[in-house]
PDB file of C-alpha atoms and ligand atoms in Angstrom:
ATOM      1  CA  UNK X 263     124.262  70.379 114.083  1.00 94.00           C
ATOM      2  CA  UNK X 264     122.456  70.579 110.741  1.00 97.00           C
ATOM      3  CA  UNK X 265     119.906  67.878 110.078  1.00 97.00           C
ATOM      4  CA  UNK X 266     117.836  67.160 107.016  1.00 97.00           C
ATOM      5  CA  UNK X 267     117.929  69.065 103.762  1.00 98.00           C
ATOM      6  CA  UNK X 268     114.593  70.887 103.928  1.00 97.00           C
ATOM      7  CA  UNK X 269     114.635  72.349 100.420  1.00 97.00           C
ATOM      8  CA  UNK X 270     116.653  73.716  97.553  1.00 98.00           C
ATOM      9  CA  UNK X 271     115.361  77.014  96.194  1.00 98.00           C
ATOM     10  CA  UNK X 272     115.747  77.806  92.502  1.00 98.00           C
ATOM     11  CA  UNK X 273     115.073  81.284  91.131  1.00 98.00           C
ATOM     12  CA  UNK X 274     113.251  81.136  87.800  1.00 98.00           C
ATOM     13  CA  UNK X 275     112.476  83.810  85.182  1.00 98.00           C
ATOM     14  CA  UNK X 276     109.207  82.105  84.118  1.00 98.00           C
ATOM     15  CA  UNK X 277     107.282  80.367  86.887  1.00 98.00           C
ATOM     16  CA  UNK X 278     104.705  78.720  84.630  1.00 98.00           C
ATOM     17  CA  UNK X 279     107.393  77.345  82.343  1.00 98.00           C
ATOM     18  CA  UNK X 280     109.511  76.040  85.218  1.00 98.00           C
ATOM     19  CA  UNK X 281     106.436  74.459  86.853  1.00 98.00           C
ATOM     20  CA  UNK X 282     105.539  72.757  83.612  1.00 98.00           C
ATOM     21  CA  UNK X 283     109.072  71.440  83.216  1.00 98.00           C
ATOM     22  CA  UNK X 284     109.048  69.887  86.685  1.00 98.00           C
ATOM     23  CA  UNK X 285     105.496  68.542  86.259  1.00 98.00           C
ATOM     24  CA  UNK X 286     105.546  67.339  82.667  1.00 98.00           C
ATOM     25  CA  UNK X 287     109.179  66.605  81.794  1.00 98.00           C
ATOM     26  CA  UNK X 288     110.457  65.506  85.192  1.00 98.00           C
ATOM     27  CA  UNK X 289     107.156  63.982  86.330  1.00 98.00           C
ATOM     28  CA  UNK X 290     107.102  65.622  89.768  1.00 98.00           C
ATOM     29  CA  UNK X 291     104.191  66.664  91.962  1.00 98.00           C
ATOM     30  CA  UNK X 292     103.996  70.472  91.706  1.00 98.00           C
ATOM     31  CA  UNK X 293     101.859  72.859  93.783  1.00 96.00           C
ATOM     32  CA  UNK X 294      99.881  75.853  92.616  1.00 96.00           C
ATOM     33  CA  UNK X 295     101.769  79.190  92.853  1.00 97.00           C
ATOM     34  CA  UNK X 296     101.655  80.793  96.288  1.00 94.00           C
ATOM     35  CA  UNK X 297     102.296  84.518  96.823  1.00 95.00           C
ATOM     36  CA  UNK X 298     104.399  85.355  99.877  1.00 91.00           C
ATOM     37  CA  UNK X 299     104.398  89.183  99.857  1.00 91.00           C
ATOM     38  CA  UNK X 300     106.392  89.485 103.087  1.00 87.00           C
ATOM     39  CA  UNK X 301     109.219  87.567 101.385  1.00 88.00           C
ATOM     40  CA  UNK X 302     108.878  89.238  97.986  1.00 93.00           C
ATOM     41  CA  UNK X 303     108.366  85.950  96.175  1.00 95.00           C
ATOM     42  CA  UNK X 304     105.820  83.787  94.474  1.00 97.00           C
ATOM     43  CA  UNK X 305     106.720  80.178  95.094  1.00 96.00           C
ATOM     44  CA  UNK X 306     105.845  76.788  93.669  1.00 97.00           C
ATOM     45  CA  UNK X 307     106.682  73.738  95.745  1.00 96.00           C
ATOM     46  CA  UNK X 308     107.915  70.591  94.059  1.00 98.00           C
ATOM     47  CA  UNK X 309     107.407  67.643  96.399  1.00 97.00           C
ATOM     48  CA  UNK X 310     110.070  64.954  96.201  1.00 97.00           C
ATOM     49  CA  UNK X 311     110.280  61.797  98.285  1.00 97.00           C
ATOM     50  CA  UNK X 312     113.178  63.054 100.390  1.00 96.00           C
ATOM     51  CA  UNK X 313     113.048  66.856 100.130  1.00 97.00           C
ATOM     52  CA  UNK X 314     111.426  69.775  98.311  1.00 97.00           C
ATOM     53  CA  UNK X 315     112.409  72.048  95.492  1.00 98.00           C
ATOM     54  CA  UNK X 316     111.057  75.575  95.718  1.00 97.00           C
ATOM     55  CA  UNK X 317     110.746  77.548  92.521  1.00 98.00           C
ATOM     56  CA  UNK X 318     111.031  81.258  93.353  1.00 98.00           C
ATOM     57  CA  UNK X 319     109.749  84.087  91.217  1.00 98.00           C
ATOM     58  CA  UNK X 320     109.955  87.792  92.154  1.00 97.00           C
ATOM     59  CA  UNK X 321     106.924  89.467  93.705  1.00 97.00           C
ATOM     60  CA  UNK X 322     107.100  93.259  93.965  1.00 92.00           C
ATOM     61  CA  UNK X 323     109.770  95.772  93.021  1.00 88.00           C
ATOM     62  CA  UNK X 324     112.015  95.097  96.043  1.00 88.00           C
ATOM     63  CA  UNK X 325     112.175  91.342  95.658  1.00 92.00           C
ATOM     64  CA  UNK X 326     115.576  89.826  96.408  1.00 89.00           C
ATOM     65  CA  UNK X 327     114.837  87.357  93.630  1.00 95.00           C
ATOM     66  CA  UNK X 328     114.517  90.188  91.120  1.00 95.00           C
ATOM     67  CA  UNK X 329     118.088  91.276  91.811  1.00 93.00           C
ATOM     68  CA  UNK X 330     119.281  87.676  91.605  1.00 95.00           C
ATOM     69  CA  UNK X 331     117.622  87.219  88.212  1.00 97.00           C
ATOM     70  CA  UNK X 332     119.225  90.413  86.914  1.00 96.00           C
ATOM     71  CA  UNK X 333     122.586  88.735  87.522  1.00 96.00           C
ATOM     72  CA  UNK X 334     121.353  85.282  86.470  1.00 97.00           C
ATOM     73  CA  UNK X 335     118.799  85.818  83.698  1.00 97.00           C
ATOM     74  CA  UNK X 336     118.334  82.103  83.017  1.00 97.00           C
ATOM     75  CA  UNK X 337     117.655  81.445  86.712  1.00 98.00           C
ATOM     76  CA  UNK X 338     119.752  79.357  89.068  1.00 98.00           C
ATOM     77  CA  UNK X 339     120.100  77.794  92.485  1.00 98.00           C
ATOM     78  CA  UNK X 340     119.385  80.566  94.995  1.00 97.00           C
ATOM     79  CA  UNK X 341     119.821  78.841  98.363  1.00 97.00           C
ATOM     80  CA  UNK X 342     119.785  75.551 100.198  1.00 98.00           C
ATOM     81  CA  UNK X 343     117.898  75.094 103.458  1.00 98.00           C
ATOM     82  CA  UNK X 344     119.079  72.833 106.261  1.00 98.00           C
ATOM     83  CA  UNK X 345     117.015  71.989 109.313  1.00 98.00           C
ATOM     84  CA  UNK X 346     118.284  72.673 112.827  1.00 98.00           C
ATOM     85  CA  UNK X 347     116.683  71.774 116.139  1.00 98.00           C
ATOM     86  CA  UNK X 348     117.412  75.077 117.881  1.00 97.00           C
ATOM     87  CA  UNK X 349     117.902  78.130 115.704  1.00 97.00           C
ATOM     88  CA  UNK X 350     119.285  80.347 118.471  1.00 97.00           C
ATOM     89  CA  UNK X 351     121.863  77.733 119.472  1.00 97.00           C
ATOM     90  CA  UNK X 352     122.792  77.333 115.812  1.00 97.00           C
ATOM     91  CA  UNK X 353     123.193  81.100 115.395  1.00 97.00           C
ATOM     92  CA  UNK X 354     125.349  81.423 118.507  1.00 97.00           C
ATOM     93  CA  UNK X 355     127.594  78.569 117.426  1.00 97.00           C
ATOM     94  CA  UNK X 356     128.049  80.048 113.959  1.00 97.00           C
ATOM     95  CA  UNK X 357     128.671  83.602 115.166  1.00 96.00           C
ATOM     96  CA  UNK X 358     131.193  82.304 117.715  1.00 96.00           C
ATOM     97  CA  UNK X 359     133.026  80.730 114.780  1.00 96.00           C
ATOM     98  CA  UNK X 360     133.020  83.969 112.807  1.00 96.00           C
ATOM     99  CA  UNK X 361     130.257  83.213 110.315  1.00 96.00           C
ATOM    100  CA  UNK X 362     128.167  86.137 109.159  1.00 96.00           C
ATOM    101  CA  UNK X 363     124.449  85.824 109.834  1.00 96.00           C
ATOM    102  CA  UNK X 364     122.388  88.073 107.575  1.00 95.00           C
ATOM    103  CA  UNK X 365     119.874  90.592 108.875  1.00 89.00           C
ATOM    104  CA  UNK X 366     121.479  91.162 112.262  1.00 87.00           C
ATOM    105  CA  UNK X 367     121.163  87.611 113.516  1.00 92.00           C
ATOM    106  CA  UNK X 368     117.566  87.608 114.701  1.00 93.00           C
ATOM    107  CA  UNK X 369     115.497  84.777 113.211  1.00 95.00           C
ATOM    108  CA  UNK X 370     112.503  85.734 111.085  1.00 92.00           C
ATOM    109  CA  UNK X 371     109.486  83.663 110.166  1.00 90.00           C
ATOM    110  CA  UNK X 372     110.180  81.916 106.876  1.00 86.00           C
ATOM    111  CA  UNK X 373     108.046  80.675 104.028  1.00 83.00           C
ATOM    112  CA  UNK X 374     106.836  77.667 106.060  1.00 85.00           C
ATOM    113  CA  UNK X 375     105.860  79.627 109.170  1.00 90.00           C
ATOM    114  CA  UNK X 376     108.979  78.538 111.071  1.00 94.00           C
ATOM    115  CA  UNK X 377     111.968  80.562 112.311  1.00 96.00           C
ATOM    116  CA  UNK X 378     114.749  80.945 109.768  1.00 96.00           C
ATOM    117  CA  UNK X 379     118.151  82.591 109.382  1.00 96.00           C
ATOM    118  CA  UNK X 380     120.307  83.164 106.333  1.00 96.00           C
ATOM    119  CA  UNK X 381     124.093  82.799 106.323  1.00 98.00           C
ATOM    120  CA  UNK X 382     126.487  84.791 104.172  1.00 97.00           C
ATOM    121  CA  UNK X 383     127.450  82.919 100.981  1.00 97.00           C
ATOM    122  CA  UNK X 384     131.075  84.039 101.245  1.00 97.00           C
ATOM    123  CA  UNK X 385     131.446  81.989 104.426  1.00 97.00           C
ATOM    124  CA  UNK X 386     129.947  78.836 102.852  1.00 97.00           C
ATOM    125  CA  UNK X 387     131.611  78.113  99.523  1.00 97.00           C
ATOM    126  CA  UNK X 388     129.532  80.633  97.625  1.00 97.00           C
ATOM    127  CA  UNK X 389     126.203  79.159  98.736  1.00 97.00           C
ATOM    128  CA  UNK X 390     123.459  81.131 100.444  1.00 97.00           C
ATOM    129  CA  UNK X 391     122.348  78.911 103.334  1.00 98.00           C
ATOM    130  CA  UNK X 392     118.982  79.099 105.077  1.00 97.00           C
ATOM    131  CA  UNK X 393     118.626  77.437 108.460  1.00 98.00           C
ATOM    132  CA  UNK X 394     115.110  76.500 109.507  1.00 97.00           C
ATOM    133  CA  UNK X 395     114.108  75.369 112.954  1.00 97.00           C
ATOM    134  CA  UNK X 396     112.394  72.079 112.226  1.00 90.00           C
TER     135      UNK X 396
HETATM  136 CO1  LIG B 478     114.039  78.764 101.503  1.00 71.01          CO
END
């Protein structure tokens, strides 16, 4: 059911420093910061040949990334995003198998303007999974 790895999201405590590390030390192509207020994040996209890395920094007091960084002050992998062809079919399959879909199970529009869902980390080896309809 899942297809390509769309991105890996990494929460960072210092967006400029993390961007510089990816650009200067790792030699990657790095975007300018982009504020996504509806998601409570500022993001920097690192373009790789086969996928993307998204550096996430909290935006606003209610940011989910702010809470994550309180528990992980040095930053860390926040979620992985897999592509699916049909997000409703994917949701139904997962819920039928007992997986917990966050936020009531209705897809929302994600950071790339496409429908997304998040799956409970406790059902997936401690990893927060985002599904994005490709
Ligand atoms: Co994501």
